[in-house]
Short mmCIF file of C-alpha atoms in Angstrom, two decimals:
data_model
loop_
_atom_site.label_atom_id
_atom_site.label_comp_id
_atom_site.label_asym_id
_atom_site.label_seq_id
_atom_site.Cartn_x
_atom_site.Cartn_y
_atom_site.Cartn_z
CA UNK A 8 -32.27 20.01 -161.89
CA UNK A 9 -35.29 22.07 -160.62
CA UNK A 10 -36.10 25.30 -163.67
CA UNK A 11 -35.51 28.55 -161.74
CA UNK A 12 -38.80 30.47 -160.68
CA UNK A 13 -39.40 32.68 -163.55
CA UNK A 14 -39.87 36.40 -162.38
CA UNK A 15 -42.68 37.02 -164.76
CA UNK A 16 -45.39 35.16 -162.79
CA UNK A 17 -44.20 37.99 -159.38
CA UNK A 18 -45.03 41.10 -162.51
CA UNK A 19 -48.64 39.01 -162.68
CA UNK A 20 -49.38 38.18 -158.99
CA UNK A 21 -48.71 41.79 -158.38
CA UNK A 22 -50.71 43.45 -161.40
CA UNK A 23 -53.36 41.03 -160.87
CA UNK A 24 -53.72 42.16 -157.06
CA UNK A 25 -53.51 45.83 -158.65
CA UNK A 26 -56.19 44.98 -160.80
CA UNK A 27 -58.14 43.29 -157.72
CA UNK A 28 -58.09 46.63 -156.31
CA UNK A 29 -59.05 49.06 -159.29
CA UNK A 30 -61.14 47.13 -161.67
CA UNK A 31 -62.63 45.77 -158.14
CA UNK A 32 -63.30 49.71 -157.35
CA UNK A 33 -64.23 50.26 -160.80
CA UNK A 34 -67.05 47.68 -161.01
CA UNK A 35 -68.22 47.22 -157.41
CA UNK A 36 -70.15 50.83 -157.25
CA UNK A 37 -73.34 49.19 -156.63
CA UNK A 38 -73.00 49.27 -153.03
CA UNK A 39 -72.29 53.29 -152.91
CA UNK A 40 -75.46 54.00 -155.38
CA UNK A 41 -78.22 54.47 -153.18
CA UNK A 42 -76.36 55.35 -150.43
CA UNK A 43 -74.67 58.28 -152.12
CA UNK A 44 -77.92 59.07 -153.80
CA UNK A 45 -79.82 59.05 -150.84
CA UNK A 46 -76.74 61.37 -148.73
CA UNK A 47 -76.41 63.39 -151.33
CA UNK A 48 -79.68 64.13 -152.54
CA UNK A 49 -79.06 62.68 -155.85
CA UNK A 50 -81.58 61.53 -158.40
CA UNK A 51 -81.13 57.91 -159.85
CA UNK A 52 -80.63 59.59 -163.08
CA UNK A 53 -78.20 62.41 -161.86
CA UNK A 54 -75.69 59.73 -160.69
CA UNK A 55 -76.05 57.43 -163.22
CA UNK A 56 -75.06 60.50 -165.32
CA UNK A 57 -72.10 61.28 -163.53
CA UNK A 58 -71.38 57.34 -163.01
CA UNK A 59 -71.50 57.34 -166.98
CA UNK A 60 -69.07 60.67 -167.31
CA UNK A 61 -67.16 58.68 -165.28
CA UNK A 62 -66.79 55.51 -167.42
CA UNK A 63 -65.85 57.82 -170.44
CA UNK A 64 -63.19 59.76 -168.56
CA UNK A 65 -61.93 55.92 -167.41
CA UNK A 66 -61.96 54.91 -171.18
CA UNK A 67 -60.44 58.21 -172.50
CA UNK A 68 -57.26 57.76 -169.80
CA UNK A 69 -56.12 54.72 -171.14
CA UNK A 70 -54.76 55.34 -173.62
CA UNK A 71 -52.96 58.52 -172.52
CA UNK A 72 -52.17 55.35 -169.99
CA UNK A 73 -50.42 53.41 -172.80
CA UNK A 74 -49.11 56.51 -174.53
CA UNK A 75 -47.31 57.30 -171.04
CA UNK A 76 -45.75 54.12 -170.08
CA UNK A 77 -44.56 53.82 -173.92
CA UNK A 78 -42.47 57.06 -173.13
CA UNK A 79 -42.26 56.78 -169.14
CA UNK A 80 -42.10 53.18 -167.85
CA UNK A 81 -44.84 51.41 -165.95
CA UNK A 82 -43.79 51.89 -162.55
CA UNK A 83 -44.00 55.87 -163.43
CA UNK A 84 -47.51 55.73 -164.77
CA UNK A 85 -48.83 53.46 -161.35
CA UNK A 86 -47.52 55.96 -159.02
CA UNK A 87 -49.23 58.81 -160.97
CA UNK A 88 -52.39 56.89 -160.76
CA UNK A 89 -51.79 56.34 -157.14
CA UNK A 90 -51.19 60.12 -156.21
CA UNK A 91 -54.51 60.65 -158.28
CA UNK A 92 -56.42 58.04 -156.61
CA UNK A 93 -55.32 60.11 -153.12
CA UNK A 94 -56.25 63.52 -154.06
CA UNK A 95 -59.83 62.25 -155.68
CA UNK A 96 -60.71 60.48 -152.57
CA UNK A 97 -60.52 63.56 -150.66
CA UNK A 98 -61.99 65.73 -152.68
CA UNK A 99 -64.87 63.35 -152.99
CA UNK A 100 -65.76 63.07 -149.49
CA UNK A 101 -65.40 67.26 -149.13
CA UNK A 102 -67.63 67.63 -152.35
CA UNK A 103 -70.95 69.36 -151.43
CA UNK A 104 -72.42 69.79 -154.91
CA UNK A 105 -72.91 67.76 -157.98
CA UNK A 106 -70.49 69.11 -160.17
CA UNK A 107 -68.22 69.27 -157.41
CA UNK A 108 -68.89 65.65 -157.11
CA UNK A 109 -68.70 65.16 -160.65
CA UNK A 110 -64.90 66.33 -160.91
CA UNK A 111 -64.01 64.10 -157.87
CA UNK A 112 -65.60 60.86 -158.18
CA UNK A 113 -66.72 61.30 -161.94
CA UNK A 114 -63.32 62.79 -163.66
CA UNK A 115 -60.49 62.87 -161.33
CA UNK A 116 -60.70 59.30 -159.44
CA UNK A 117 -61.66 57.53 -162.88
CA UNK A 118 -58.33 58.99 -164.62
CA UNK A 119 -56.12 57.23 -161.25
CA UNK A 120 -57.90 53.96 -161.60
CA UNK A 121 -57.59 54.27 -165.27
CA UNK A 122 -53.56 54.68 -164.95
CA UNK A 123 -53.35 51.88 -162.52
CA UNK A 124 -55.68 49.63 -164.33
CA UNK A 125 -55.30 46.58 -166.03
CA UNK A 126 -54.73 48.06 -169.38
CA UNK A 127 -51.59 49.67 -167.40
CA UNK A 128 -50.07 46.23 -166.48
CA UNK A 129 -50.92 44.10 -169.88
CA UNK A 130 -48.07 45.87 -171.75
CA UNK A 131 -45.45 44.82 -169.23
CA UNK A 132 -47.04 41.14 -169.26
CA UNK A 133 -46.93 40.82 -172.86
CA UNK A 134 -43.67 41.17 -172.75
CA UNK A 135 -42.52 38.88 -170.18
CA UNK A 136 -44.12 36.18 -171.65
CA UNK A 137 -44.42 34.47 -174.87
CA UNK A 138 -45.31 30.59 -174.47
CA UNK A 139 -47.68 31.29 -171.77
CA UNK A 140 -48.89 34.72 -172.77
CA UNK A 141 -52.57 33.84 -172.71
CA UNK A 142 -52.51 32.10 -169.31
CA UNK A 143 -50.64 34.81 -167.76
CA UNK A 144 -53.17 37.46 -169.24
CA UNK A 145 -55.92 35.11 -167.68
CA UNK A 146 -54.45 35.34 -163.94
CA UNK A 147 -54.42 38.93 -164.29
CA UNK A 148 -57.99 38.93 -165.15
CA UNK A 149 -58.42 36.79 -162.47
CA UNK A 150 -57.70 39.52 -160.24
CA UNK A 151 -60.60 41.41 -161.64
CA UNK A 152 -62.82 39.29 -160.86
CA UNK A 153 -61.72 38.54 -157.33
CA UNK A 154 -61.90 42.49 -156.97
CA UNK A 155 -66.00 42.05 -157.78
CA UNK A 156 -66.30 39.20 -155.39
CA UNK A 157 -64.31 40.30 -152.55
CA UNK A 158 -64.91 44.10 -152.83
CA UNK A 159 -68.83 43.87 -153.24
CA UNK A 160 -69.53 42.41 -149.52
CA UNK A 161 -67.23 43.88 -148.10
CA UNK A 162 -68.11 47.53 -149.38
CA UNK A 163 -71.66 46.45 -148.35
CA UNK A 164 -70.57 45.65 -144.80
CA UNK A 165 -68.11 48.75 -144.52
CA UNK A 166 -70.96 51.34 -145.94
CA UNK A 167 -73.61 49.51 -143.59
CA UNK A 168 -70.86 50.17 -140.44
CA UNK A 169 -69.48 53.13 -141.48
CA UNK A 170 -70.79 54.94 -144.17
CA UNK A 171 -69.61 55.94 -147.89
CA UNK A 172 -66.93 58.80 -147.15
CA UNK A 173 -65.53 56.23 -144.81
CA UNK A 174 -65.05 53.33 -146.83
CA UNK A 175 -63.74 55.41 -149.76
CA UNK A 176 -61.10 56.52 -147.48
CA UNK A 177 -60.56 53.24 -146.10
CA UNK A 178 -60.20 51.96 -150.10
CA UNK A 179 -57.34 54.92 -150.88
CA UNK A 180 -55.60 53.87 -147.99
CA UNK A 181 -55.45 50.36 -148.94
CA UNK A 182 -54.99 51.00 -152.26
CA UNK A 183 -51.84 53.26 -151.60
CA UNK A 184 -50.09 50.61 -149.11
CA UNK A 185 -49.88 48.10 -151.77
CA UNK A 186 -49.79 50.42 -154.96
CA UNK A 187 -46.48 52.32 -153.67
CA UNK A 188 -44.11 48.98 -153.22
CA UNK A 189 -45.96 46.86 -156.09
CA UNK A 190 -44.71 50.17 -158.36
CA UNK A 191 -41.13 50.56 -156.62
CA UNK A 192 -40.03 46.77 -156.19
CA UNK A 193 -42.28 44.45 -158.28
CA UNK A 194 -43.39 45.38 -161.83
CA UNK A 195 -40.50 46.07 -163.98
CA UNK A 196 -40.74 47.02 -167.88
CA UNK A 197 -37.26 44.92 -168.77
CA UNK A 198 -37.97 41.52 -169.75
CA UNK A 199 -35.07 39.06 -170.54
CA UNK A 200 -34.27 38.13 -174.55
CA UNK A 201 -35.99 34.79 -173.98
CA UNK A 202 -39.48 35.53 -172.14
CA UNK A 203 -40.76 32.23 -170.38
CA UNK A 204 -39.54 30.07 -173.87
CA UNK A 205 -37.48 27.15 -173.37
CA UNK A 206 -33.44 27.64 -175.08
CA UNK A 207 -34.52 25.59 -177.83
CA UNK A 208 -37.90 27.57 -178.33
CA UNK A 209 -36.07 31.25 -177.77
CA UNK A 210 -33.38 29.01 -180.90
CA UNK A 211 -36.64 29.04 -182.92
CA UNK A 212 -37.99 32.22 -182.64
CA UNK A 213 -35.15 33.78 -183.55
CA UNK A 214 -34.71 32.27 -186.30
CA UNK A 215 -38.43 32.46 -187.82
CA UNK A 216 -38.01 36.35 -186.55
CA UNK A 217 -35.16 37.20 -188.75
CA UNK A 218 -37.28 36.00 -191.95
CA UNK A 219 -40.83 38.35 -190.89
CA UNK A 220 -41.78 41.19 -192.97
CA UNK A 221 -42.11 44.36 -191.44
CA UNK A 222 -45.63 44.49 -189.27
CA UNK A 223 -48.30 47.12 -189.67
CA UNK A 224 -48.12 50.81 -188.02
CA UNK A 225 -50.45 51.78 -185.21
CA UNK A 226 -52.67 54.05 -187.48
CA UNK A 227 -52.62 50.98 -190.43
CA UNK A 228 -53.38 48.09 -187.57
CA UNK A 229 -56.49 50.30 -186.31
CA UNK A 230 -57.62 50.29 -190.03
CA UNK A 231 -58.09 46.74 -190.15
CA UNK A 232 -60.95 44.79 -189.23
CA UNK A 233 -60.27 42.77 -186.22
CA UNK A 234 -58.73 45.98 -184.33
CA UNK A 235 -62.78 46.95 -184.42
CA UNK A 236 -63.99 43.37 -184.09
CA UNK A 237 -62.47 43.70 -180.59
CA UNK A 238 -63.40 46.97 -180.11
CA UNK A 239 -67.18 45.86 -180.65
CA UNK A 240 -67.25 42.92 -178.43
CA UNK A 241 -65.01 45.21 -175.59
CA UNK A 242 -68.50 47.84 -176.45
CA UNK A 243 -70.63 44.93 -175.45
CA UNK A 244 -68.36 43.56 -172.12
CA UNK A 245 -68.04 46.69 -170.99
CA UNK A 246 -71.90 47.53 -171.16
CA UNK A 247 -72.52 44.74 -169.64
CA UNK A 248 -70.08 44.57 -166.58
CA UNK A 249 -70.99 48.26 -165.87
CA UNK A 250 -74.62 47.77 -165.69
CA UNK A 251 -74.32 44.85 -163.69
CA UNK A 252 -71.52 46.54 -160.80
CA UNK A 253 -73.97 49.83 -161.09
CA UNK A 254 -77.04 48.45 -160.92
CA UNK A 255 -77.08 44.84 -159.82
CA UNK A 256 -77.50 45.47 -156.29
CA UNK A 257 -80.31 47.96 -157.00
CA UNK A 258 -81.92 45.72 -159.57
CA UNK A 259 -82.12 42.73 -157.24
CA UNK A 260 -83.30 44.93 -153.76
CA UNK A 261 -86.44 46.60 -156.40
CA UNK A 262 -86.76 42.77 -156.85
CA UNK A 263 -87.44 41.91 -153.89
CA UNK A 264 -84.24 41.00 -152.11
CA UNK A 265 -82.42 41.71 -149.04
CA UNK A 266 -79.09 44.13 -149.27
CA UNK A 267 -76.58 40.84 -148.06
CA UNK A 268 -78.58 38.82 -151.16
CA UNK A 269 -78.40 41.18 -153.30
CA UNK A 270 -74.47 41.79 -152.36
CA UNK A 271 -74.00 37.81 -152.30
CA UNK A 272 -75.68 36.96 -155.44
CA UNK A 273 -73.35 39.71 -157.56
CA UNK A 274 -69.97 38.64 -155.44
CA UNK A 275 -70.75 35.26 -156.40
CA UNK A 276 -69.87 35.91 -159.66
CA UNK A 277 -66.51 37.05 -159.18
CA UNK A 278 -66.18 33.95 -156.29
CA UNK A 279 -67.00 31.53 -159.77
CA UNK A 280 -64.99 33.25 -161.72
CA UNK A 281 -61.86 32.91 -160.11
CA UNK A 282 -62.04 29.60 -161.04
CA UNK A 283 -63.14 29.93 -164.07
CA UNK A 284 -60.05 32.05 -165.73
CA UNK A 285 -57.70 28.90 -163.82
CA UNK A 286 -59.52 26.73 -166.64
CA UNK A 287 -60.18 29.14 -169.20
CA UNK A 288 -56.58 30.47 -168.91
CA UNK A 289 -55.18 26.46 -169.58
CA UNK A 290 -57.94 26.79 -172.42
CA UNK A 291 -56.32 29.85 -173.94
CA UNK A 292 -53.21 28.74 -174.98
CA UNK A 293 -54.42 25.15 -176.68
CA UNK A 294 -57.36 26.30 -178.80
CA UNK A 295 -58.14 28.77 -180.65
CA UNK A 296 -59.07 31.81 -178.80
CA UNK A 297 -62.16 33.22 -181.13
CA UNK A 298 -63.96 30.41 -180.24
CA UNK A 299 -63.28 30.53 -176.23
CA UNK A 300 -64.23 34.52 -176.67
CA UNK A 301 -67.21 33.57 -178.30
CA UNK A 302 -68.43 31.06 -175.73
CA UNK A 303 -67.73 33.29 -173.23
CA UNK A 304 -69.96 35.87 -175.01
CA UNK A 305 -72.82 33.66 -175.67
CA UNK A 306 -73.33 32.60 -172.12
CA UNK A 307 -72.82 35.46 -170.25
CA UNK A 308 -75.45 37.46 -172.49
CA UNK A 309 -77.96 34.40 -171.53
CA UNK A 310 -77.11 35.44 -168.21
CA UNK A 311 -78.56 38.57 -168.19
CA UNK A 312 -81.79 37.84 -169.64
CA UNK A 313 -81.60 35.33 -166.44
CA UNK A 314 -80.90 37.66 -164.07
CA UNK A 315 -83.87 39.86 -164.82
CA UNK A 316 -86.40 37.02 -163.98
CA UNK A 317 -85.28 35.25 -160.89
CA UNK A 318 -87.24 35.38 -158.25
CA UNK A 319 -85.70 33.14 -155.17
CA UNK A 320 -82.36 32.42 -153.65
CA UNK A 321 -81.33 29.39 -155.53
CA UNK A 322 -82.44 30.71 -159.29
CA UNK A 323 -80.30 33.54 -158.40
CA UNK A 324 -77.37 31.82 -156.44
CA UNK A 325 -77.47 29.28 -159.83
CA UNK A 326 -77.77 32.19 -162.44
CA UNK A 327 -74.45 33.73 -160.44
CA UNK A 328 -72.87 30.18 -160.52
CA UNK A 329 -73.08 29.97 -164.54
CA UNK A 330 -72.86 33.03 -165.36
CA UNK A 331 -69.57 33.18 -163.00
CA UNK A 332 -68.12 30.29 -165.18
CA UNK A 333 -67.72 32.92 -168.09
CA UNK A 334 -67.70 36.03 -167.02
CA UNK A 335 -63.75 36.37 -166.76
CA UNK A 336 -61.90 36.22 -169.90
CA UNK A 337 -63.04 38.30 -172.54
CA UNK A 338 -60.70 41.14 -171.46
CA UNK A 339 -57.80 38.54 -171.21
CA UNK A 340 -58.58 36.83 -174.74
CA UNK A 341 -59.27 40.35 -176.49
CA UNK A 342 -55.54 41.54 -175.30
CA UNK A 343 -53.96 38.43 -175.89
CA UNK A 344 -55.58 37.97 -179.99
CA UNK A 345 -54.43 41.80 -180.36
CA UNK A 346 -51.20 40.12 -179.42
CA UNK A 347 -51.18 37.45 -181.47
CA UNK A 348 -52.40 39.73 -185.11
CA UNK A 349 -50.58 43.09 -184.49
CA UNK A 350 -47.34 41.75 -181.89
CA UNK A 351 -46.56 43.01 -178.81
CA UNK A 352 -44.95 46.05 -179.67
CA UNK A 353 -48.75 47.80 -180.54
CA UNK A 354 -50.32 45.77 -178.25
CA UNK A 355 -50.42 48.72 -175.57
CA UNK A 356 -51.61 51.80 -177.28
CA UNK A 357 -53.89 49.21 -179.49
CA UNK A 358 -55.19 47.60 -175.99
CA UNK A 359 -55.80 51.15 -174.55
CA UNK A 360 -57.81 52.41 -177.43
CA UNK A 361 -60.00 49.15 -177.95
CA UNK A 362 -60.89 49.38 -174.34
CA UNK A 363 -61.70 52.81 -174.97
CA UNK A 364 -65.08 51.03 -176.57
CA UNK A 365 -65.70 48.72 -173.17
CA UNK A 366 -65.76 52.33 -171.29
CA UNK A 367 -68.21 53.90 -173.78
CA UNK A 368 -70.37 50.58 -173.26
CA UNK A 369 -70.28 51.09 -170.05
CA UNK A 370 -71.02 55.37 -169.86
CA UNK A 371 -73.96 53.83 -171.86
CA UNK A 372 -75.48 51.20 -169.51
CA UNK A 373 -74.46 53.44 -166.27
CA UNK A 374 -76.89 56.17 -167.70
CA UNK A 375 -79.69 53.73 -169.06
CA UNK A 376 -79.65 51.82 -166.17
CA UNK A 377 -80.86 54.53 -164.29
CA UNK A 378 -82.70 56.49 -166.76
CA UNK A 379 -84.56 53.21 -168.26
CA UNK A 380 -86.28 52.37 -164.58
CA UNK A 381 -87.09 55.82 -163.98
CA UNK A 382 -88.92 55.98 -167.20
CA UNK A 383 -90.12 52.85 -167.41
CA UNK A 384 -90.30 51.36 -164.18
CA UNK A 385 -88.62 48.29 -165.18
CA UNK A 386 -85.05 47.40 -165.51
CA UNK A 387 -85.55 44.70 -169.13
CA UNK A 388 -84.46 48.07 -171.14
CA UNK A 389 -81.15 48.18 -169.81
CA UNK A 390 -80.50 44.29 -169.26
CA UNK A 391 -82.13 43.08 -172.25
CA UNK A 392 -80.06 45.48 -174.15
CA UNK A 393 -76.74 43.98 -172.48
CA UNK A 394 -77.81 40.41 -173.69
CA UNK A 395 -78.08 41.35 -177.06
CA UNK A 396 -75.00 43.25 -177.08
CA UNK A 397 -72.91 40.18 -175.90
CA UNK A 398 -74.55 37.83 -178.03
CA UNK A 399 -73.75 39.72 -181.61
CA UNK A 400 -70.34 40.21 -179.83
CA UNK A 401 -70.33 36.45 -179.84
CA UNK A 402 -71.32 36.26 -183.58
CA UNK A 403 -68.51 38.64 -184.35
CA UNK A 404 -65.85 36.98 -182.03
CA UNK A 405 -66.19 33.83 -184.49
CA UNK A 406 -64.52 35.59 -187.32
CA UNK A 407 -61.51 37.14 -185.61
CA UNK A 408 -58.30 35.97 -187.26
CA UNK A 409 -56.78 32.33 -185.89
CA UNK A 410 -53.95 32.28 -183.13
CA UNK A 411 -50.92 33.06 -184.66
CA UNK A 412 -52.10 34.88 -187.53
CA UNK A 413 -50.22 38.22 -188.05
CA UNK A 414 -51.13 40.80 -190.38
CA UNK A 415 -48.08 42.28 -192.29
CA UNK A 416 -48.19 45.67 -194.21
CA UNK A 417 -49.10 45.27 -197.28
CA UNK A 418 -45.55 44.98 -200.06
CA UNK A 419 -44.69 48.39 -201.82
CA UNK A 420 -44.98 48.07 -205.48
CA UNK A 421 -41.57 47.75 -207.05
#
């Protein structure tokens, strides 16, 4: 007899072509810098700043994100975040100042992607799945990392054509004809008893369930150490993806390449990395997960001490290539060990709040980016820092708690 199609994998196609579109938004501004800098009459260091303001108000919305769907649903929350994503889009392309510009693109548009992002749709796939948790967190980075591949030639192409305010449209429009029935039809908060488990392995956990202690509180779980041991290694991936979708492309053209290298060589890393999370997401639910977050870590900060010194197509196309191998995951992984030590019940408002610390990394490395060349006249401040970040993320990573291991509140004294 053939095992019915499990609805749970529709929730993650769907929230993982969400996530193609916001995160892809989110970390494919490269190709708008100079061109907004240039319309505008913006400094490097001006929108950096407001790039930066940005990536705190994207941080600071997410967990108002998890706080909302906790109360609201999902499919509430998405729709906001899609009405938000409308009005900011406008506004931004009528803006004639910088603060203006600031509220649009920096404040308003952040908060939509924020409420549509994937910390929005890793509550709802948490709970549809138990056996396969990790793999199914994996796909949905996976559309992350499509969103930098696909998103970064073809905003090139569509700014070259067309110009910013037009391709921003064009985004809100797309955007909105896939948010709307993804939100109505698709993603739905009620999972059945059983998740994705077998009968025999739904038996089990019900019976090792009725024997658990009572698990921590949101305000005890964020007083233990791995709650900040994620936190710190979401500081580093965040610094690090931010710098490299802000100023990649700008990096590599004051390097000496073309606009379509410069485009190709970042969207190659999101091309890898598709098939990277297909393997790392088998990975993730048959060894332990510290030491797959770790690797991932290591690697990618290697990767940006790379990127910094290549000099012709292939060293760069190759540099892409590894670095592509590992640069989905550590969102997936950090989500699904939260999982594993606090349950899913925290894992929202716990996700949203860690991630809070990948937004800060990134307000961090949007400004220095920007700030470090002007000053310097050499982007190694910025990049170097990213490397070291990830690798003492990678160091840390090692000592996060086991899979499986769940921390209990402590006994009350008799």
């Amino acid at each position: 007899m053939t095992a019915r199609w499990y609805f749970g994998w529709n929730i993650v196609a769907a929230a993982a072509f969400l996530t193609l579109l916001s995160s892809g938004m989110r970390l494919s501004f490269g190709p708008f810098f100079l061109p907004m800098a240039q319309d505008l009459g913006f400094s490097r260091s001006l929108l950096s700043t407001i790039v930066a303001v940005g990536m705190l108000a994207y941080g600071l919305a997410m967990p108002l994100a998890g706080m909302l769907i906790a109360r609201f649903g999902t499919p509430p929350v998405l729709l906001l975040g899609n009405a938000l994503v409308i009005a900011a889009t406008w506004w931004t392309v009528v803006a004639a100042d910088a603060f203006g510009f600031l509220l649009a693109f920096g404040l308003l548009l952040s908060v939509g992607l924020a409420f549509t992002s994937p910390v929005a749709v890793t509550p709802v796939i948490s709970n549809w799945f138990t056996r396969r948790r990790g793999m199914a967190l994996f796909f949905l980075s996976t559309g992350s990392m499509a969103g930098m591949a696909v998103m970064t030639p073809v905003l090139s192409f569509s700014i070259e054509h067309f110009g910013w305010r037009a391709t921003l449209v064009g985004f809100a429009a797309a955007f909105t004809l896939f948010t709307l029935p993804a939100a109505l039809f698709v993603i739905r908060d009620g999972a059945p008893d059983h998740t994705d488990l077998g009968p025999e392995e739904f038996a089990a956990q019900r019976a090792r369930s009725g024997v658990q202690p009572q698990s921590l509180k949101l305000r005890e779980a964020m007083r233990t150490a791995p709650f900040w041991k994620i936190f710190f290694g979401l500081f580093a991936c965040g610094f690090s993806m931010n710098l490299l979708g802000t100023h990649g492309m700008p990096m590599l053209m004051d390097h000496g390449f073309d606009v379509f290298t410069s485009s190709m060589g970042i969207g190659l890393i999101g091309f890898v990395a598709i098939g990277g999370t297909l393997v790392l997401g088998r990975l993730a639910d048959r060894l332990p997960r510290r030491h797959i977050l770790a690797t991932i870590y290591f690697v990618r900060g290697l990767g940006f001490f790379a990127l910094v010194v290549v000099g012709t197509h292939w060293e760069l196309y190759l540099t892409s290539t590894i670095g592509g191998l590992v640069w989905a995951g550590s969102i997936a992984l950090s989500s699904a060990i939260l999982a594993d030590v606090y349950g899913v019940r925290l894992v929202g408002v716990l996700y949203g709040t860690a991630y809070l610390g990948h937004q800060i990394g990134g307000m961090l490395s949007s400004w220095l980016g920007g700030w470090g060349y002007e000053h310097y006249g050499t982007h190694w401040v910025a990049f170097g820092a990213a490397g070291v970040l990830l690798i003492g993320a990678g160091l840390i990573s090692l000592q996060l708690p086991r899979k499986g291991f769940v921390l209990m509140a402590s006994p009350t004294p008799a």
